[in-house]
Amino acid sequence: MLRAPGLIFATLILLACNAGPSTSEFSESQAQSGPESSDLVTSPISSTEEEVENRLANIGEEFSANPELQSAVLSGPEDHLSDEKSGERFTRPPAVKGLYVNAWAAGSRTRMDALVDIAQRTEVNAFVIDIKDASGYVSHSTEVEFAHEVSATEEIRIRDLSGLLMRLEQEQIYPIARIVIVKDPIVAVSRPDLAVQDSAGGVWIDSKGIVWLNPYKREVWDYHVDLAREVAQMGFPEIQWDYVRFPDAPEQERERAVYPGADGLSKTEAIRNFLSYSRVALASVGARVTADVFGLTTSASRDVGIGQLWESFIDVVDAALPMVYPSHYWSGSFGIDTPNAYPYEIVNSALGDALRRSAQVDGAASTIPWLQDFTLGDPPYGSPEVRAQIQAAHDAGINEWVLWNPGSRYTESALEPIGGFREEPLVRVGNTLIPVSRRWELIDTTTVLPDTLDGR
């Protein structure tokens, strides 16, 4: 394949400079960026070892025509994947309590020592590890041919992925492979035919200077499934798709976006078809398939333009992970003027909506929230704010969660130590810091599922 290296390099630099929060800009409602929101915190890139170590993560038609494939994905997640195939090497915890680990941290012995220590001292039992993030680079030395063709292998961040998995196995930490799909400037530049097209000609670029891959393209599907299959065969028992959606942009921008290969399929059908396809493809290597979705999907009654509708995907994955970060909700969400100051109420309300909707879908997967362990606006987030979200999930009936911090630096004091808390933790409820056992004094119980309240 002939490419112009100088042009590609210049384009990637332009894209990196224009990268920003992936918070949606819908005119009527706020959509949340999520694990994909590594863009929320940025830092200069340096070549020194110390700074690289601490660097933040840079941030379907064939299916429709195949009755056998369609039939294979109609079963629910529990029927789809037997216990024997859910990971012979790693046993999935009864309740996943995880931390996001960016590729730079995963490739650093110092950083991994610190993260493993947190898991040894607390309730944490899982790590979500970047295999391909929004930079487009594959984190490890891959044998997937397409990754080499598009030059996605030129920045290896995890030099010994097998060794990392061996260590996690020894430490009994459950590994989950995070793979970003449509936000991939490397593929988009090298293979513009796989990118979203502009009605005026050329590749469509959003107002932030970001180019997006076309979710209708089977070649896009296969590239990422090949990466997932490779790391599953190395030992990852679970694949987590991120940016499994269409671009979020103002409507006037999206009107110019053209999707070759759509052939009449809706966006929600395209996302459902990819998730179904990948789930079947990865069943042969015993990998669970999960998907990160906008937090808004738990409550929005329709697709807001990105192809994510709760009822459309919840029965074709093994778990859905809505990004219910309080800082990403607009004023007025759930009747709250300052959502970021009400972490308990936002998370509890969003997850309550998710569970009620899942109850209406046969074979619905479990819901595992992404929770916020970073500061974006007031108040600054610390132990009370993080613990409030964990408690809110519990009170909604969900005991699983994953914390997101783009730099993979976590508030350990918010996590329950092995053996329990020595002192009762404070939580932020009603924009007030209060001991967790007294949260009911400030909670409007109409926003909480009443049959899950246990006085904890």
XYZ file of C-alpha atoms in Angstrom:
456
model
C 0.000 0.000 0.000
C 1.415 3.403 -0.999
C 1.099 6.220 1.517
C 2.557 9.671 2.005
C 4.229 9.404 5.441
C 4.712 13.137 5.814
C 1.069 13.872 5.093
C -0.072 11.157 7.477
C 2.182 12.463 10.244
C 1.011 16.033 9.765
C -2.600 14.969 9.756
C -2.201 12.954 12.948
C -0.537 15.898 14.679
C -3.435 18.130 13.614
C -5.933 15.609 14.943
C -4.095 15.275 18.238
C -4.009 19.031 18.698
C -7.717 19.290 18.058
C -8.724 16.409 20.303
C -11.005 17.384 23.121
C -13.747 16.085 25.346
C -16.090 13.768 23.516
C -19.035 15.257 25.360
C -21.997 15.372 23.045
C -23.462 18.655 21.837
C -27.052 17.677 21.159
C -29.430 20.618 21.093
C -32.078 19.146 23.375
C -30.249 16.828 25.726
C -26.807 16.027 27.042
C -25.044 12.829 26.085
C -22.121 11.630 28.116
C -18.663 10.718 27.003
C -17.241 7.882 28.960
C -14.304 5.604 29.153
C -13.805 7.211 25.800
C -13.462 10.519 27.664
C -9.724 10.147 28.081
C -9.855 13.366 26.089
C -11.201 15.100 29.184
C -7.745 15.460 30.676
C -4.770 16.202 28.502
C -1.087 16.710 29.184
C 1.933 17.613 27.087
C 3.707 14.665 25.525
C 7.310 14.295 26.595
C 10.007 11.833 25.647
C 11.439 11.452 29.148
C 10.896 8.077 30.773
C 9.199 9.537 33.851
C 6.744 11.632 31.871
C 5.980 8.851 29.420
C 5.307 6.572 32.380
C 2.748 9.025 33.742
C 1.311 10.065 30.414
C -2.452 9.877 30.104
C -4.105 7.683 27.565
C -4.149 9.498 24.259
C -6.704 10.044 23.903
C -23.767 -4.857 8.739
C -25.498 -6.008 5.662
C -23.908 -9.451 5.617
C -25.229 -10.132 9.084
C -28.757 -9.177 8.056
C -28.648 -11.629 5.161
C -27.400 -14.551 7.257
C -30.250 -16.341 9.106
C -27.872 -18.757 10.837
C -25.848 -15.915 12.299
C -28.990 -14.105 13.359
C -30.262 -17.236 15.075
C -26.998 -17.690 16.923
C -27.298 -14.368 18.719
C -30.924 -14.599 19.819
C -30.067 -16.346 23.072
C -29.376 -14.294 26.178
C -25.881 -13.740 27.540
C -26.078 -16.618 30.006
C -27.047 -19.110 27.307
C -24.576 -17.740 24.810
C -21.420 -18.370 26.789
C -21.028 -21.476 28.889
C -19.140 -21.419 32.175
C -16.392 -23.491 30.589
C -15.784 -20.835 27.959
C -16.027 -17.790 30.192
C -12.308 -17.989 30.840
C -10.405 -21.176 31.675
C -7.439 -19.139 32.856
C -9.243 -16.338 34.668
C -12.314 -16.825 36.817
C -14.726 -13.942 36.558
C -15.450 -12.456 39.996
C -19.056 -12.722 41.193
C -19.095 -8.918 41.108
C -16.572 -7.013 38.994
C -15.080 -4.023 40.808
C -12.594 -2.581 38.409
C -10.167 0.184 37.556
C -9.347 1.523 34.101
C -5.645 1.100 33.291
C -4.366 3.082 30.328
C -1.746 1.510 28.114
C 1.103 3.654 29.429
C 0.359 2.570 32.987
C -0.101 -1.052 31.923
C 3.334 -0.965 30.307
C 5.065 0.511 33.356
C 6.254 -1.786 36.134
C 6.170 1.092 38.628
C 2.610 2.059 37.799
C 1.412 -1.539 37.737
C 3.014 -2.197 41.115
C 0.965 0.660 42.556
C -2.280 -0.468 40.919
C -1.813 -4.091 41.949
C -1.163 -2.900 45.498
C -4.537 -1.122 45.467
C -6.223 -4.336 44.357
C -4.471 -6.309 47.085
C -5.545 -3.860 49.785
C -9.123 -3.180 48.666
C -12.257 -4.592 47.078
C -10.867 -4.019 43.554
C -10.629 -7.275 41.592
C -10.456 -6.299 37.904
C -8.500 -4.066 35.516
C -9.800 -2.702 32.207
C -6.679 -2.420 30.052
C -6.260 -0.473 26.819
C -5.473 -2.689 23.846
C -6.321 0.053 21.342
C -7.311 3.506 22.527
C -8.594 6.594 20.720
C -5.140 7.355 19.314
C -5.554 4.361 16.996
C -2.332 2.729 18.157
C -2.380 -0.927 19.157
C -0.783 -1.169 22.587
C 1.067 -4.454 22.154
C 3.109 -6.180 19.480
C 0.279 -7.523 17.361
C 0.306 -10.034 14.536
C -2.905 -8.660 13.019
C -1.856 -7.833 9.463
C -4.198 -4.896 8.986
C -2.687 -3.100 11.991
C 0.699 -3.218 10.284
C -0.741 -2.112 6.945
C -2.123 1.097 8.471
C 0.919 1.731 10.718
C -0.999 1.261 13.963
C 1.972 -0.593 15.454
C 4.463 2.249 15.674
C 3.958 3.068 19.359
C 4.108 -0.078 21.457
C 3.102 0.857 24.990
C 2.769 -2.592 26.557
C 5.929 -4.438 25.560
C 5.203 -7.638 27.460
C 1.463 -8.230 27.361
C 1.878 -11.951 28.026
C 3.955 -11.178 31.095
C 1.345 -8.703 32.292
C -1.393 -11.313 31.974
C 0.733 -13.819 33.845
C 1.169 -11.361 36.689
C -2.542 -10.601 36.851
C -3.250 -14.325 36.921
C -0.903 -14.735 39.868
C -2.487 -11.780 41.664
C -6.014 -13.059 40.875
C -6.978 -9.841 39.109
C -9.502 -10.236 36.297
C -8.313 -8.568 33.049
C -10.653 -6.924 30.552
C -9.409 -5.746 27.149
C -10.705 -2.328 26.103
C -10.731 -1.721 22.351
C -11.809 1.601 20.843
C -13.525 1.222 17.479
C -14.682 4.216 15.445
C -12.414 6.916 16.869
C -9.286 5.886 15.019
C -7.340 8.594 13.156
C -4.693 6.126 12.009
C -7.078 3.912 10.059
C -9.068 6.926 8.852
C -5.965 8.537 7.350
C -4.481 5.365 5.870
C -7.810 4.033 4.625
C -10.115 7.019 4.016
C -12.581 4.683 2.294
C -13.340 3.241 5.744
C -14.066 6.660 7.231
C -17.313 8.609 7.343
C -17.602 10.595 4.113
C -18.616 14.230 3.583
C -21.515 15.057 1.276
C -19.344 17.854 -0.136
C -16.603 15.360 -0.988
C -13.736 13.763 0.887
C -13.682 12.539 4.461
C -16.090 14.045 6.981
C -14.363 15.922 9.813
C -16.270 17.147 12.839
C -15.880 20.578 14.436
C -13.148 19.262 16.741
C -11.062 18.107 13.793
C -11.821 14.445 14.427
C -12.334 11.894 11.670
C -14.452 8.817 12.357
C -14.609 5.311 10.999
C -17.819 4.129 9.349
C -19.628 1.595 11.585
C -21.398 0.126 8.550
C -18.118 -1.118 7.055
C -17.484 -4.832 7.501
C -13.727 -4.272 7.200
C -13.906 -2.024 10.265
C -15.703 -4.803 12.113
C -13.212 -7.470 11.126
C -10.126 -5.449 12.074
C -11.325 -5.000 15.618
C -12.647 -8.534 15.968
C -9.240 -9.801 14.806
C -7.515 -7.732 17.506
C -9.994 -8.990 20.078
C -9.551 -12.607 19.041
C -5.773 -12.247 19.288
C -5.771 -10.917 22.856
C -8.472 -13.389 23.882
C -6.218 -16.199 22.724
C -3.430 -14.629 24.790
C -5.633 -14.889 27.861
C -8.086 -11.984 28.094
C -11.443 -13.514 29.057
C -13.449 -10.393 28.252
C -13.500 -7.823 25.440
C -14.911 -4.382 26.080
C -15.843 -2.332 23.017
C -15.619 1.439 23.357
C -16.653 4.093 20.848
C -19.046 1.482 19.502
C -21.273 4.143 18.030
C -21.695 6.844 15.424
C -20.149 10.312 15.833
C -21.668 12.689 18.330
C -21.847 16.162 16.836
C -24.349 18.984 16.419
C -27.134 18.081 14.021
C -26.029 20.600 11.405
C -22.637 18.879 11.242
C -24.084 15.382 11.148
C -26.263 16.317 8.181
C -23.113 16.345 6.007
C -22.007 12.888 7.125
C -22.428 10.120 4.540
C -22.185 6.403 5.333
C -21.441 4.182 2.325
C -22.675 0.648 2.901
C -25.683 1.606 5.010
C -28.067 0.056 2.480
C -31.123 1.228 4.357
C -30.056 -0.003 7.800
C -30.587 2.396 10.679
C -27.751 3.388 12.975
C -29.168 1.350 15.825
C -29.383 -1.687 13.537
C -25.745 -1.217 12.522
C -24.529 -1.109 16.124
C -26.690 -4.073 17.099
C -25.420 -6.045 14.112
C -21.775 -5.363 14.968
C -22.242 -6.365 18.592
C -24.065 -9.536 17.553
C -21.426 -10.359 14.957
C -18.528 -9.816 17.347
C -20.173 -11.816 20.095
C -20.583 -14.840 17.863
C -17.086 -14.455 16.417
C -15.468 -14.329 19.858
C -17.498 -17.145 21.393
C -15.150 -19.647 19.758
C -12.254 -18.307 21.852
C -14.330 -18.138 25.028
C -14.420 -14.360 25.346
C -17.258 -12.386 26.849
C -18.299 -9.272 24.906
C -19.279 -6.058 26.648
C -19.891 -2.517 25.419
C -19.385 0.974 26.796
C -22.372 3.208 26.093
C -23.352 6.791 26.773
C -24.934 7.273 30.182
C -27.807 8.990 28.438
C -28.866 5.659 26.923
C -30.232 4.475 30.262
C -32.891 7.193 30.188
C -33.320 8.380 26.586
C -36.367 6.839 24.928
C -34.886 7.147 21.445
C -31.523 7.042 19.739
C -29.999 10.522 19.844
C -28.094 9.991 16.612
C -25.236 7.744 17.685
C -26.863 4.344 17.158
C -27.162 3.484 20.854
C -30.648 2.610 22.094
C -30.848 0.561 25.291
C -33.368 -2.007 24.069
C -31.423 -2.441 20.829
C -28.138 -3.594 22.354
C -28.846 -4.889 25.855
C -29.651 -8.448 24.687
C -26.677 -8.888 22.328
C -23.852 -8.274 24.819
C -22.740 -9.975 28.016
C -22.809 -6.663 29.876
C -23.484 -3.022 29.076
C -21.409 -0.335 30.765
C -23.175 3.038 30.788
C -20.929 5.999 31.579
C -23.022 7.660 34.244
C -20.519 10.352 35.205
C -22.353 13.092 37.137
C -20.152 15.792 35.591
C -21.431 14.904 32.135
C -25.113 15.564 32.759
C -26.691 18.878 31.871
C -28.358 21.121 34.400
C -31.886 19.885 34.994
C -31.084 16.204 34.514
C -33.308 14.158 36.854
C -34.569 17.486 38.197
C -31.128 18.478 39.521
C -29.663 21.899 38.678
C -26.037 20.964 39.418
C -25.647 17.250 38.642
C -21.932 17.136 39.453
C -22.720 18.090 43.060
C -25.199 15.215 43.404
C -23.216 12.083 42.495
C -25.447 9.751 44.500
C -28.708 10.982 43.021
C -27.492 11.049 39.404
C -25.988 7.558 39.443
C -28.894 6.022 41.333
C -31.495 7.562 39.021
C -29.643 6.620 35.828
C -29.124 3.021 36.899
C -32.693 2.712 38.116
C -33.825 3.636 34.609
C -31.455 1.060 33.112
C -32.733 -1.765 35.279
C -36.369 -0.949 34.639
C -35.782 -0.986 30.888
C -33.746 -4.186 30.980
C -36.562 -5.898 32.851
C -38.700 -5.498 29.727
C -36.163 -7.213 27.413
C -35.820 -10.986 27.180
C -32.213 -12.077 27.638
C -31.078 -8.654 28.821
C -27.454 -8.497 29.909
C -26.202 -7.190 33.221
C -25.496 -3.500 33.751
C -22.109 -2.406 35.093
C -21.660 1.355 35.478
C -18.578 3.374 34.725
C -18.185 5.738 37.683
C -16.325 9.034 37.925
C -13.001 9.261 39.776
C -11.815 12.538 38.267
C -12.648 16.198 38.759
C -14.449 18.160 36.080
C -15.973 21.278 37.593
C -17.173 21.868 41.145
C -17.035 20.247 43.569
C -13.627 18.571 43.300
C -14.053 14.810 43.397
C -12.538 12.858 46.247
C -13.470 9.957 48.478
C -17.016 11.122 49.425
C -18.003 11.712 45.803
C -16.583 8.424 44.522
C -17.986 6.404 47.411
C -21.384 8.042 46.919
C -21.515 6.676 43.370
C -20.561 3.172 44.477
C -23.230 3.299 47.180
C -25.783 4.640 44.692
C -25.160 1.684 42.402
C -25.553 -0.708 45.333
C -28.804 0.920 46.395
C -30.115 0.574 42.852
C -29.375 -3.156 42.998
C -26.013 -3.219 41.190
C -22.878 -4.353 43.018
C -20.524 -4.142 40.038
C -18.716 -1.050 38.771
C -15.576 0.246 37.095
C -13.865 3.512 38.017
C -12.588 5.845 35.314
C -9.620 8.131 35.702
C -7.820 8.914 32.431
C -4.432 8.922 34.163
C -5.245 5.681 36.023
C -4.715 7.358 39.416
C -7.404 6.442 41.890
C -8.837 7.576 45.215
C -8.006 4.539 47.313
C -9.745 5.938 50.390
C -13.060 5.583 48.509
C -12.534 1.839 48.155
C -13.500 -0.629 50.847
C -10.370 -2.183 52.347
C -10.008 -5.912 52.776
C -11.587 -6.451 56.177
C -13.875 -3.448 55.882
C -13.722 0.262 56.648
C -12.205 1.162 60.018
C -14.298 4.318 60.121
C -17.645 4.924 58.503
C -17.042 6.615 55.134
C -18.526 9.951 54.213
C -20.567 10.291 51.031
C -21.865 13.311 49.159
C -25.663 13.165 49.130
C -27.911 16.165 48.626
C -24.719 18.182 48.006
C -23.798 17.502 51.635
C -21.086 15.320 53.155
C -22.697 12.830 55.503
C -21.852 9.400 57.000
C -23.067 6.735 54.623
C -25.493 5.231 57.139
C -27.292 8.572 57.404
C -27.756 9.076 53.670
C -31.474 8.320 53.957
C -31.934 11.596 55.795
C -31.123 13.465 52.589
C -32.446 11.124 49.921
C -35.730 11.587 48.129
C -36.708 7.903 48.233
C -38.936 8.350 45.202
C -35.756 8.340 43.108
C -34.487 5.066 44.590
C -35.775 1.585 43.882
C -37.610 0.853 47.161
C -37.082 -2.902 47.158
C -33.283 -2.472 47.183
C -33.034 -0.274 50.268
C -31.401 -2.279 53.025
C -30.324 0.422 55.441
C -26.654 -0.145 54.726
